[in-house]
CSV table of C-alpha atoms in Angstrom, one decimal:
chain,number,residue,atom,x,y,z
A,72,UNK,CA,7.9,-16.8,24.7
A,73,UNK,CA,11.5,-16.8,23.5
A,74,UNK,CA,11.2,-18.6,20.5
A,75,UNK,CA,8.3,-19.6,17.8
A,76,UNK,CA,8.5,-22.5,15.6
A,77,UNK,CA,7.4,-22.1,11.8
A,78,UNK,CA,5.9,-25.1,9.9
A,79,UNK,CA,8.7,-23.9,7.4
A,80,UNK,CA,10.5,-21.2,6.0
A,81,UNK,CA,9.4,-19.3,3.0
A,82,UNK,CA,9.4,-22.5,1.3
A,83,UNK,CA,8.0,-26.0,2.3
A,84,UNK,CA,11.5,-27.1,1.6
A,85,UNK,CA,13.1,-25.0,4.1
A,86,UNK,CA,12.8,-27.0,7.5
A,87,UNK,CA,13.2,-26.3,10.2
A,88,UNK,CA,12.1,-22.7,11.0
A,89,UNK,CA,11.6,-20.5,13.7
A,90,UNK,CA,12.2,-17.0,15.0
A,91,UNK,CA,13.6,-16.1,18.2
A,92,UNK,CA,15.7,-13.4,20.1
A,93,UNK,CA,19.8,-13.8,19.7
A,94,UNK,CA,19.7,-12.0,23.2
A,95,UNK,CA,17.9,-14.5,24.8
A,96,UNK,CA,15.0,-12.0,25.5
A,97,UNK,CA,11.1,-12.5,25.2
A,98,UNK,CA,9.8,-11.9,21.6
A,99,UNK,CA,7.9,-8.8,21.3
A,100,UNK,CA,4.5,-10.3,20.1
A,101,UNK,CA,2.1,-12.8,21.2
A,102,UNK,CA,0.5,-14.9,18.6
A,103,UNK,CA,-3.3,-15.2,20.3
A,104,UNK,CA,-4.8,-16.8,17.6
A,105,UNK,CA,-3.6,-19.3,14.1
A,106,UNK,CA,0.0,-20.6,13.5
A,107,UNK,CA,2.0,-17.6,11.6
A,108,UNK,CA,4.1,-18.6,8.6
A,109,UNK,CA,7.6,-17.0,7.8
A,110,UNK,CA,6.5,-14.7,5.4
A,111,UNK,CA,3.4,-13.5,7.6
A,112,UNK,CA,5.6,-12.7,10.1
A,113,UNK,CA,8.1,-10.7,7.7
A,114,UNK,CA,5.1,-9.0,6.5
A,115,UNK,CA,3.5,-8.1,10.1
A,116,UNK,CA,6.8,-6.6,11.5
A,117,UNK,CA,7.1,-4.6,8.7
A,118,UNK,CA,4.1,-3.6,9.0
A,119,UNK,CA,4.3,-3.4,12.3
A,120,UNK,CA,6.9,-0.3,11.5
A,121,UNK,CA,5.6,0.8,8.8
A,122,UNK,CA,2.0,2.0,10.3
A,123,UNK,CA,3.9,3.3,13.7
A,124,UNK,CA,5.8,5.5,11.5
A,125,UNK,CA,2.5,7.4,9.8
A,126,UNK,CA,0.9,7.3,13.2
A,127,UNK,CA,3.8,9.5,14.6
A,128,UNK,CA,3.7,11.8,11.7
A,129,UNK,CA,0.0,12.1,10.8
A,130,UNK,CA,-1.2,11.9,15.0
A,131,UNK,CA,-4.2,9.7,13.1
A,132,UNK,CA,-4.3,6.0,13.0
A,133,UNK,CA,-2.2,3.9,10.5
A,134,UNK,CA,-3.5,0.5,8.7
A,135,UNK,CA,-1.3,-1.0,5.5
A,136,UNK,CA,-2.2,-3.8,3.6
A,137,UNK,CA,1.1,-6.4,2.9
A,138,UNK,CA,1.3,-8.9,0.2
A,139,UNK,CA,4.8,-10.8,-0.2
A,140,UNK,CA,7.2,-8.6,2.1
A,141,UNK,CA,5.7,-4.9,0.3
A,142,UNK,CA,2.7,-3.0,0.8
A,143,UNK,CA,0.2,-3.0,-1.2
A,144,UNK,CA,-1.1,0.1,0.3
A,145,UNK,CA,-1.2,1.9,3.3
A,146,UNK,CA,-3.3,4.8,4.8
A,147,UNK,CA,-3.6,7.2,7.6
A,148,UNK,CA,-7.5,7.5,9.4
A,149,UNK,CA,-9.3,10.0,7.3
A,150,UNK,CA,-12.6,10.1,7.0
A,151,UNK,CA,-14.0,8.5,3.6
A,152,UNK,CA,-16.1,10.5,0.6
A,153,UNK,CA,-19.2,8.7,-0.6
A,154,UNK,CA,-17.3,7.5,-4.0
A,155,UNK,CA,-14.2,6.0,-1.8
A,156,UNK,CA,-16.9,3.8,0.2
A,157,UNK,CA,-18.5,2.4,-2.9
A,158,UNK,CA,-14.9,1.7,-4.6
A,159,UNK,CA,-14.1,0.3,-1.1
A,160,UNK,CA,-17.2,-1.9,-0.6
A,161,UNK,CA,-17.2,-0.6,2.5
A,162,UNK,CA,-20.4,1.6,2.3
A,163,UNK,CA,-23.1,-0.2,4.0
A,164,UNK,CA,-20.4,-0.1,7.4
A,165,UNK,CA,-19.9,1.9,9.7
A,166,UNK,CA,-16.0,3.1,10.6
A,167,UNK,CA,-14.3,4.6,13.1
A,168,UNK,CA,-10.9,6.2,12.3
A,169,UNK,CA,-9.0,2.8,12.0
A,170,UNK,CA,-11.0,1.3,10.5
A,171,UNK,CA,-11.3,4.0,7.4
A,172,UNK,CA,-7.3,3.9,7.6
A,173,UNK,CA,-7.9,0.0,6.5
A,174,UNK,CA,-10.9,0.5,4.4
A,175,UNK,CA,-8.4,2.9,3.0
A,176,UNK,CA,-5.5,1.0,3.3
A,177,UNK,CA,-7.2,-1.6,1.8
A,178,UNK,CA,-9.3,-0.3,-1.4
A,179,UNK,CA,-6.7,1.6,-3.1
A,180,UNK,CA,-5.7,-1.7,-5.0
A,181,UNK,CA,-7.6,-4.2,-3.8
A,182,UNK,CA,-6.4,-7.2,-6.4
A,183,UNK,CA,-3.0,-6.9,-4.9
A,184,UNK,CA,-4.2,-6.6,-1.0
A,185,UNK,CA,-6.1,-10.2,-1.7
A,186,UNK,CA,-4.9,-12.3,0.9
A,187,UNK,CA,-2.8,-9.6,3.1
A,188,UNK,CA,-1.6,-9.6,5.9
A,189,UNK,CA,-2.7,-6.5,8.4
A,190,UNK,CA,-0.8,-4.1,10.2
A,191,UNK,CA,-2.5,-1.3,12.2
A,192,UNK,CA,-1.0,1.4,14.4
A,193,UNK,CA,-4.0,1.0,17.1
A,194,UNK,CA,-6.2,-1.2,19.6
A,195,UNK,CA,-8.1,-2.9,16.8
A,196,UNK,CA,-11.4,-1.5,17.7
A,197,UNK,CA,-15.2,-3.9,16.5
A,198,UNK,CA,-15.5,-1.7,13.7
A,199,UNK,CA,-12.3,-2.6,12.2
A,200,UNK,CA,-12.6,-6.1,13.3
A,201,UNK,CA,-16.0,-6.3,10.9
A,202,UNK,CA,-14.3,-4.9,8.1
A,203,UNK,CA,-11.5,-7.1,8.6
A,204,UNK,CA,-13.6,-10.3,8.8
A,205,UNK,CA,-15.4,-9.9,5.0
A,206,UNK,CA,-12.0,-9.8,3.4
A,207,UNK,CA,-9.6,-12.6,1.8
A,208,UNK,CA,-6.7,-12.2,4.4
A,209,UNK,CA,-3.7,-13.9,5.6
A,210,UNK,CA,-3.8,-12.0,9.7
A,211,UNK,CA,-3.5,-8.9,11.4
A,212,UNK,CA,-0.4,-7.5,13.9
A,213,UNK,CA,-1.8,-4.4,16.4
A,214,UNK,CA,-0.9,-3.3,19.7
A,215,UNK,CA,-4.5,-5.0,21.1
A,216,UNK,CA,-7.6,-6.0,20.6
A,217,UNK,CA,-10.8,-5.0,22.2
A,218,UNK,CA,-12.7,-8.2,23.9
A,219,UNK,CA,-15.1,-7.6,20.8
A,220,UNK,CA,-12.6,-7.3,18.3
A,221,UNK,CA,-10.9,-10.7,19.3
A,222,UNK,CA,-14.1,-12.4,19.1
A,223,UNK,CA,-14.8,-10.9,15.8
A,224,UNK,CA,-11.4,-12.1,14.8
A,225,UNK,CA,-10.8,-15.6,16.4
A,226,UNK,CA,-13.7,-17.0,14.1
A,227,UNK,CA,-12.1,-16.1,11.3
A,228,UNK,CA,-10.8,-19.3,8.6
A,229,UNK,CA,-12.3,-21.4,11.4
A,230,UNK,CA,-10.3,-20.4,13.9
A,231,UNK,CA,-7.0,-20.4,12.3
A,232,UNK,CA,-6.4,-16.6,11.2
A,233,UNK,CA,-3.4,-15.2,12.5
A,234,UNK,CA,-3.9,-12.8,15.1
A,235,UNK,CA,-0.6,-11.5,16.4
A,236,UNK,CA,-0.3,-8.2,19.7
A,237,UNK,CA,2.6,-6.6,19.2
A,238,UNK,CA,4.5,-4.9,22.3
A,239,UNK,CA,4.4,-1.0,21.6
A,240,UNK,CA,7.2,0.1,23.7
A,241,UNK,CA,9.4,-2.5,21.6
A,242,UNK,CA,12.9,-1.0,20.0
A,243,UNK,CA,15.2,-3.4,18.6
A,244,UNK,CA,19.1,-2.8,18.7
A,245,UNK,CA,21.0,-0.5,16.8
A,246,UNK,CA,22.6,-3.3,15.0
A,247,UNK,CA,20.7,-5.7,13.1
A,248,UNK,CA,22.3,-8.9,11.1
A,249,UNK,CA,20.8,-11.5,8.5
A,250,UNK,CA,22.6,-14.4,6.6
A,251,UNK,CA,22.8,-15.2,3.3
A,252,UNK,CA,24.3,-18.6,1.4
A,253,UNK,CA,25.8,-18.8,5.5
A,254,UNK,CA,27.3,-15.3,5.3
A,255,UNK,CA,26.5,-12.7,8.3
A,256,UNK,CA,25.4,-9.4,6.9
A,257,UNK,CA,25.6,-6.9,9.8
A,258,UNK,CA,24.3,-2.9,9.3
A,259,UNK,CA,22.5,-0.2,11.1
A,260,UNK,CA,18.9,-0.9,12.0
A,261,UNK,CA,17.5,1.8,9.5
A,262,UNK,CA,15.8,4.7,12.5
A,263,UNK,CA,16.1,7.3,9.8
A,264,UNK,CA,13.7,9.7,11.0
A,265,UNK,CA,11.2,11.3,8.7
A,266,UNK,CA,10.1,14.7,8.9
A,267,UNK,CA,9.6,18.1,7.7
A,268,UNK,CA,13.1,18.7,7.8
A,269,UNK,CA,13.5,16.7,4.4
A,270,UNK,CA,11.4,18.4,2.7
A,271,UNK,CA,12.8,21.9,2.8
A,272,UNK,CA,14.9,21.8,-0.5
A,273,UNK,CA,12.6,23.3,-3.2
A,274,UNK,CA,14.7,22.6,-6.4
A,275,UNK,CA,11.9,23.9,-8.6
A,276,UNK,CA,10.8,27.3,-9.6
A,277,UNK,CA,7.2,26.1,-8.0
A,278,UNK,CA,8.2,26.4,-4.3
A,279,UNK,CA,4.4,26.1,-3.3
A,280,UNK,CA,3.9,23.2,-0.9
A,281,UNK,CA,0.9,23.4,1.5
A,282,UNK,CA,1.1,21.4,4.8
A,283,UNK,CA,-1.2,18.4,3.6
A,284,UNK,CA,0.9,17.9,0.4
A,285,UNK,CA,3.7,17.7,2.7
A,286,UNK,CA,1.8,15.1,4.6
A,287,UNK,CA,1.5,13.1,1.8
A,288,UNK,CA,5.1,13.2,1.1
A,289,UNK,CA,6.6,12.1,4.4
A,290,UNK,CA,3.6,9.2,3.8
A,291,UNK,CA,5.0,8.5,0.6
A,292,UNK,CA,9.0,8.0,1.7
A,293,UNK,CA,7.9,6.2,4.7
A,294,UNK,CA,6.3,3.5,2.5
A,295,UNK,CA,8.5,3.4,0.9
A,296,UNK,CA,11.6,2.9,3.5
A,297,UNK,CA,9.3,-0.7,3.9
A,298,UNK,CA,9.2,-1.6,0.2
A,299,UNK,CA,11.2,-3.7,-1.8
A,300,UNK,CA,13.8,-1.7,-4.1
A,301,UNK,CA,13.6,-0.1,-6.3
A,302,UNK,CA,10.3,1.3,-5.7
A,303,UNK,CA,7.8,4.4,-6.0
A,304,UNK,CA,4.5,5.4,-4.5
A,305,UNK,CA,1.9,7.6,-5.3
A,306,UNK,CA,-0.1,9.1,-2.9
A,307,UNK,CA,-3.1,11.3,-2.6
A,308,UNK,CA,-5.1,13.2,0.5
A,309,UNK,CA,-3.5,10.4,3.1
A,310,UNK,CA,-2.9,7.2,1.1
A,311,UNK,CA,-0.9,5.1,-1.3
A,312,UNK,CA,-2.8,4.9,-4.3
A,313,UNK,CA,0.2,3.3,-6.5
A,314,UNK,CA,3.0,1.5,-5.1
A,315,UNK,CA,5.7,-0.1,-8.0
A,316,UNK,CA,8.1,-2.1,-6.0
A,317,UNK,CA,10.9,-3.9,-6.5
A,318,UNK,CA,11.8,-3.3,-10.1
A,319,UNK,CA,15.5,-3.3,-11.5
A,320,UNK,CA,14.4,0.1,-13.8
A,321,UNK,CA,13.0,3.1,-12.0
A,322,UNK,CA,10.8,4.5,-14.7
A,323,UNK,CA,9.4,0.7,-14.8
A,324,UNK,CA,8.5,1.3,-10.7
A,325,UNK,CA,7.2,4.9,-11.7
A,326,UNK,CA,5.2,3.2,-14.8
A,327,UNK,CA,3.5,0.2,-12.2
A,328,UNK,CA,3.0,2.7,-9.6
A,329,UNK,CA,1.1,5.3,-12.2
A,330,UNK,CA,-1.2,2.9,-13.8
A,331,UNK,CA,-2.3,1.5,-10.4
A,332,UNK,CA,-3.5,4.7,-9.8
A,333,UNK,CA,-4.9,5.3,-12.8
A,334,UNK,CA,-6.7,2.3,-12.0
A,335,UNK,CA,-7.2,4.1,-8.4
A,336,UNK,CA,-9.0,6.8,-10.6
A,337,UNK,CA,-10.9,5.4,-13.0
A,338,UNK,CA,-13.1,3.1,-10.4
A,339,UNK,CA,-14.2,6.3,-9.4
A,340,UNK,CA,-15.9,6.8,-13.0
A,341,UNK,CA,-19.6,7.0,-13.5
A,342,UNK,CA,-19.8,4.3,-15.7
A,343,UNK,CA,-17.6,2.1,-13.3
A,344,UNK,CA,-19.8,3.2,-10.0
A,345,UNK,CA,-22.9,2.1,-12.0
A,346,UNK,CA,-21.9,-1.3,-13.6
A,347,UNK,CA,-25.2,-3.5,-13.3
A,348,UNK,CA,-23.6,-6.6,-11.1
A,349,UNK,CA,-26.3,-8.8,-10.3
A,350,UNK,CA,-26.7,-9.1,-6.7
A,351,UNK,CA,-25.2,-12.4,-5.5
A,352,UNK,CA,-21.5,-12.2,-7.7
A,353,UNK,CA,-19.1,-11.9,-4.8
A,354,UNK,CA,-16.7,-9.1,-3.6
A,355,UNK,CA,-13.8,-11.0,-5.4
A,356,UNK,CA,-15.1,-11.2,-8.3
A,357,UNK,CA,-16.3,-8.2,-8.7
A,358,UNK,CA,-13.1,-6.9,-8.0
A,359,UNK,CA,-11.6,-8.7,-11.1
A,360,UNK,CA,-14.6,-7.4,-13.7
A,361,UNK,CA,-14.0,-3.9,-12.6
A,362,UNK,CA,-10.0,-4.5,-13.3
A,363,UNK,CA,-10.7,-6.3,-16.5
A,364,UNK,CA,-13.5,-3.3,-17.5
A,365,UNK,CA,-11.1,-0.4,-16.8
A,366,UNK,CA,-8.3,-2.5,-18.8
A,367,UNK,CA,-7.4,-2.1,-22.1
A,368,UNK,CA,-9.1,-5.8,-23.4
A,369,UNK,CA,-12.3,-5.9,-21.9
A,370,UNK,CA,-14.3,-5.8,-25.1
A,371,UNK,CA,-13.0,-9.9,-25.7
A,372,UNK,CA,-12.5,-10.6,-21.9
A,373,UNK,CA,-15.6,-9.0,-20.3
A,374,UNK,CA,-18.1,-7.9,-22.6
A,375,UNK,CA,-18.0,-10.0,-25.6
A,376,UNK,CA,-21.5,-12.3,-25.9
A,377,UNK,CA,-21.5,-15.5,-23.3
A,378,UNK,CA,-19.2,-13.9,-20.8
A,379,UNK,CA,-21.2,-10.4,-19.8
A,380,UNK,CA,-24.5,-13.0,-18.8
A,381,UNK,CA,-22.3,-14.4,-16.1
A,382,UNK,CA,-21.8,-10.9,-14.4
A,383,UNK,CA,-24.2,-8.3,-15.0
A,384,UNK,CA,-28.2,-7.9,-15.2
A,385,UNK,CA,-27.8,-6.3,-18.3
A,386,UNK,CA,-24.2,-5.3,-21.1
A,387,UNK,CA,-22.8,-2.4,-19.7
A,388,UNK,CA,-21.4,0.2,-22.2
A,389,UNK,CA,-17.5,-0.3,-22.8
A,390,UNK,CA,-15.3,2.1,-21.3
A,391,UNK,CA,-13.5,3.8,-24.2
A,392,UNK,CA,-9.4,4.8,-24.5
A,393,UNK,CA,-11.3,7.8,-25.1
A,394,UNK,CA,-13.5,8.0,-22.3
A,395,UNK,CA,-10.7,7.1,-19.9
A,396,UNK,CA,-7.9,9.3,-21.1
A,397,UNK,CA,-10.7,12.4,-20.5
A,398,UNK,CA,-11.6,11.1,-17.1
A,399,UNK,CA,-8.0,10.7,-16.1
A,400,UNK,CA,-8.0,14.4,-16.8
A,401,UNK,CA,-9.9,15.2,-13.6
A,402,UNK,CA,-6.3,13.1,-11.2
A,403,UNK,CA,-4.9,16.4,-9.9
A,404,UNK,CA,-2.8,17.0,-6.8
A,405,UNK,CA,-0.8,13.8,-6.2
A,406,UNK,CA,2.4,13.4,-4.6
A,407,UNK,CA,5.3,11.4,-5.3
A,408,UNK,CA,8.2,9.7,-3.6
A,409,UNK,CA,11.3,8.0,-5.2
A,410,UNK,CA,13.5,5.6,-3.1
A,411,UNK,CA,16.7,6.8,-5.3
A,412,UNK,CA,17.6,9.1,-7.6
A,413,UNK,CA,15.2,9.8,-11.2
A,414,UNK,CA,17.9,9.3,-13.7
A,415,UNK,CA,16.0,10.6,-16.3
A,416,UNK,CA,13.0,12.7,-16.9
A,417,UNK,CA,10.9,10.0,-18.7
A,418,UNK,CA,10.0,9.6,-14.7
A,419,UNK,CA,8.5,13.0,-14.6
A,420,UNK,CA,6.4,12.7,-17.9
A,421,UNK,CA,4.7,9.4,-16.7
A,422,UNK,CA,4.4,11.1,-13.2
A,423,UNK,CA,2.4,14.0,-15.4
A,424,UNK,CA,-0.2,11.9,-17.0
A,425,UNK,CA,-1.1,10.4,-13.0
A,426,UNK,CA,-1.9,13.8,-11.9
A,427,UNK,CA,1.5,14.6,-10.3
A,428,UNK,CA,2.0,18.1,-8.5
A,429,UNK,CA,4.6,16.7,-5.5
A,430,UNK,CA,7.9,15.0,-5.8
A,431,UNK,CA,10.2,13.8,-3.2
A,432,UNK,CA,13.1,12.4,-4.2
A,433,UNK,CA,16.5,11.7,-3.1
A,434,UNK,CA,18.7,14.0,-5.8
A,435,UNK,CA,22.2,13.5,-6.9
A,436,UNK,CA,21.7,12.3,-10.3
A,437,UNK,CA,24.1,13.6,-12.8
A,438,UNK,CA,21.3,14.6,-15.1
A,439,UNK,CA,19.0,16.4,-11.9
A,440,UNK,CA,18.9,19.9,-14.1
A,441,UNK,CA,17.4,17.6,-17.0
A,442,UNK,CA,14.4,16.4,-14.2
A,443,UNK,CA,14.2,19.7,-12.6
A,444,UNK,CA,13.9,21.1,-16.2
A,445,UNK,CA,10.8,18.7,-17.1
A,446,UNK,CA,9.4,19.6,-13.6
A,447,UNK,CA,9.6,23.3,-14.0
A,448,UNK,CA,7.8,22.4,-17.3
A,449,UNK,CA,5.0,21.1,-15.8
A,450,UNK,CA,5.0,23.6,-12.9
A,451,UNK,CA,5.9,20.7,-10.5
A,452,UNK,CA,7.3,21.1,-7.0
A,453,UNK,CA,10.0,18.8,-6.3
A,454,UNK,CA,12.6,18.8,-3.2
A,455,UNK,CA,15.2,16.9,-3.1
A,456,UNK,CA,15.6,14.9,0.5
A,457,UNK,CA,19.3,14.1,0.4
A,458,UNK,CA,18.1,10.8,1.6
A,459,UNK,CA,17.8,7.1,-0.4
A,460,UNK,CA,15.5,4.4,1.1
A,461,UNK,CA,16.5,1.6,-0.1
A,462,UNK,CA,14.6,-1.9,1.4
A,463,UNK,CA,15.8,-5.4,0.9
């Protein structure tokens, strides 16, 4: 296939549409099942990247979650804890290594990932397939599918989810162009490679950075070389738990990203576990009660008299600024990556209250002894990459 026609563009407005290669050449993907929109396909190639990338520096598989050209989370295939499968509905399933890198991929901010489109590094594989086919989502882009996995799959919306293979040997050119208002911008396809290397300048007095924090890193800045600018990502033992993207202010990104995972944390909460839903509300909608009950109005939105009845078997207990600010005391040992610079150290002190240990960021600010200053404060190791990751 050399070219595929769109029903539109981002837009209903914007007919025609299609994609296709300037070469001439065969597009690298098959669409097996649905009819892919433009943005589904923006979201799958970048995805598509994005999951390759963790694969080759984790050797584990590699799901993320896109909404609207940015994930909204992406993992590596680590096995689950009993708390992450409840928060992750995923409990009663069983999962093989790509699938947890979804379940994963998925959870970590699951109001966002509603209606995603799916990228994952592997052969999607029946167990994935499962998990895939109980959640609200747009389509998936892998390398292949196992002859159960496609069945699973091709049943899905009624036959019209978007099931896209992917050639895994594919490398585009060097140069890459897009137009704008009928202008041809032209650049370097962006093959930064990252690695260890990036991470060797320590600017802290903490120089302490074991091999899984360094993990986390390099999965931090290669979510965010596929997220909109500005942006910054928190991540924790092999996944995004707060992504802020595409914000003019940095500390805005670096406050988005920290209360999402916040939000990560605090579904992890006794009192959030144990929230008496009655048994037939949906997956959806208990999604929203848990994000209204870990909020900061959920005595009038949630709890107040004629709205609880609707949810729960019985009024669960509110979850007190109190009670919250103590549990996020337990968030320890989360990394940090910056697409640009921290001009400020306002970054750093939101960073603090989200459990931050890790930072990665580019340097070169002309206040960076003011940030190293707040980091060596809070006995923070930071490096400096030498490296910005802008995405547009």
């Amino acid at each position: 296939m050399k070219e595929l026609i769109l029903k539109y563009g981002c837009n209903p407005n914007q007919k025609p549409a299609k994609i296709y290669m300037e070469s001439g050449n065969e597009l690298p993907i098959k669409v097996l099942c649905g009819n892919p929109g433009y943005i589904n396909l923006l979201d799958a190639l970048n995805g598509w990247q994005l999951v390759s990338e963790l694969k080759r520096v984790s050797n584990l598989p590699a799901a993320t979650s896109f909404k609207h050209v940015s994930p909204a989370g992406a993992a590596i295939g680590l096995e689950l804890d009993n708390v992450l499968k409840k928060i992750y509905w995923v409990d009663d399933l069983t999962l093989s290594p790509l699938a947890n890198a979804y379940a994963r991929a998925r959870g970590a901010d699951r109001m966002s990932s509603f209606g995603d489109f799916i990228a994952l590094s592997d052969i999607c594989d029946k167990e994935t397939a499962l998990l895939v086919k109980r959640e609200v989502s747009d389509g998936v882009i892998a390398p292949g599918f196992s002859d159960e996995a496609f069945e699973i799959l091709k049943k899905k919306k009624n036959g019209k989810y978007n099931i896209i293979q992917i050639d895994k040997n594919y490398i585009p050119d060097s140069i890459e162009k897009k137009q704008v208002f009928g202008i041809t911008f032209e650049q370097m396809h962006n093959n930064l490679d990252i690695n260890d290397s990036l991470l060797e300048n320590i600017v802290t007095n903490n120089k302490d950075l074991p091999e899984n924090k360094k993990l986390d890193l390099l999965i931090s800045l290669i979510i965010l070389k596929y997220t909109q600018s500005n942006s910054v990502c928190y991540v924790k033992d092999g996944q995004a738990i707060g992504i802020g993207a595409g914000q003019q202010s940095r500390i805005h990104c670096t406050r988005l990203a920290g209360n999402k995972a916040d939000n990560w944390f605090l579904r992890q909460a006794k009192c959030v576990l144990n929230l008496p839903f009655k048994d037939d509300i949906k997956r959806a909608d208990r999604d929203n009660a848990i994000d209204i009950y870990i909020g900061d109005n959920s005595a009038d939105e949630l709890l107040a008299d004629g709205i609880w009845e609707n949810l729960f078997v019985k009024k669960p207990d509110e979850f007190t600024k109190d009670a919250k600010r103590e549990w996020l005391k337990n968030l320890k040992g989360v990394c940090l990556g910056s697409d640009a610079f921290f001009p400020f150290s306002d970054n750093i002190e939101r960073a603090k209250k989200s459990g931050v240990e890790y930072i990665a960021q580019p340097g070169g600010s002309l206040r960076d002894d003011i940030v190293i200053d707040c980091c060596n404060k809070y006995d923070i190791t930071m490096v400096f990459t030498g490296i910005r990751l802008f995405h547009h």
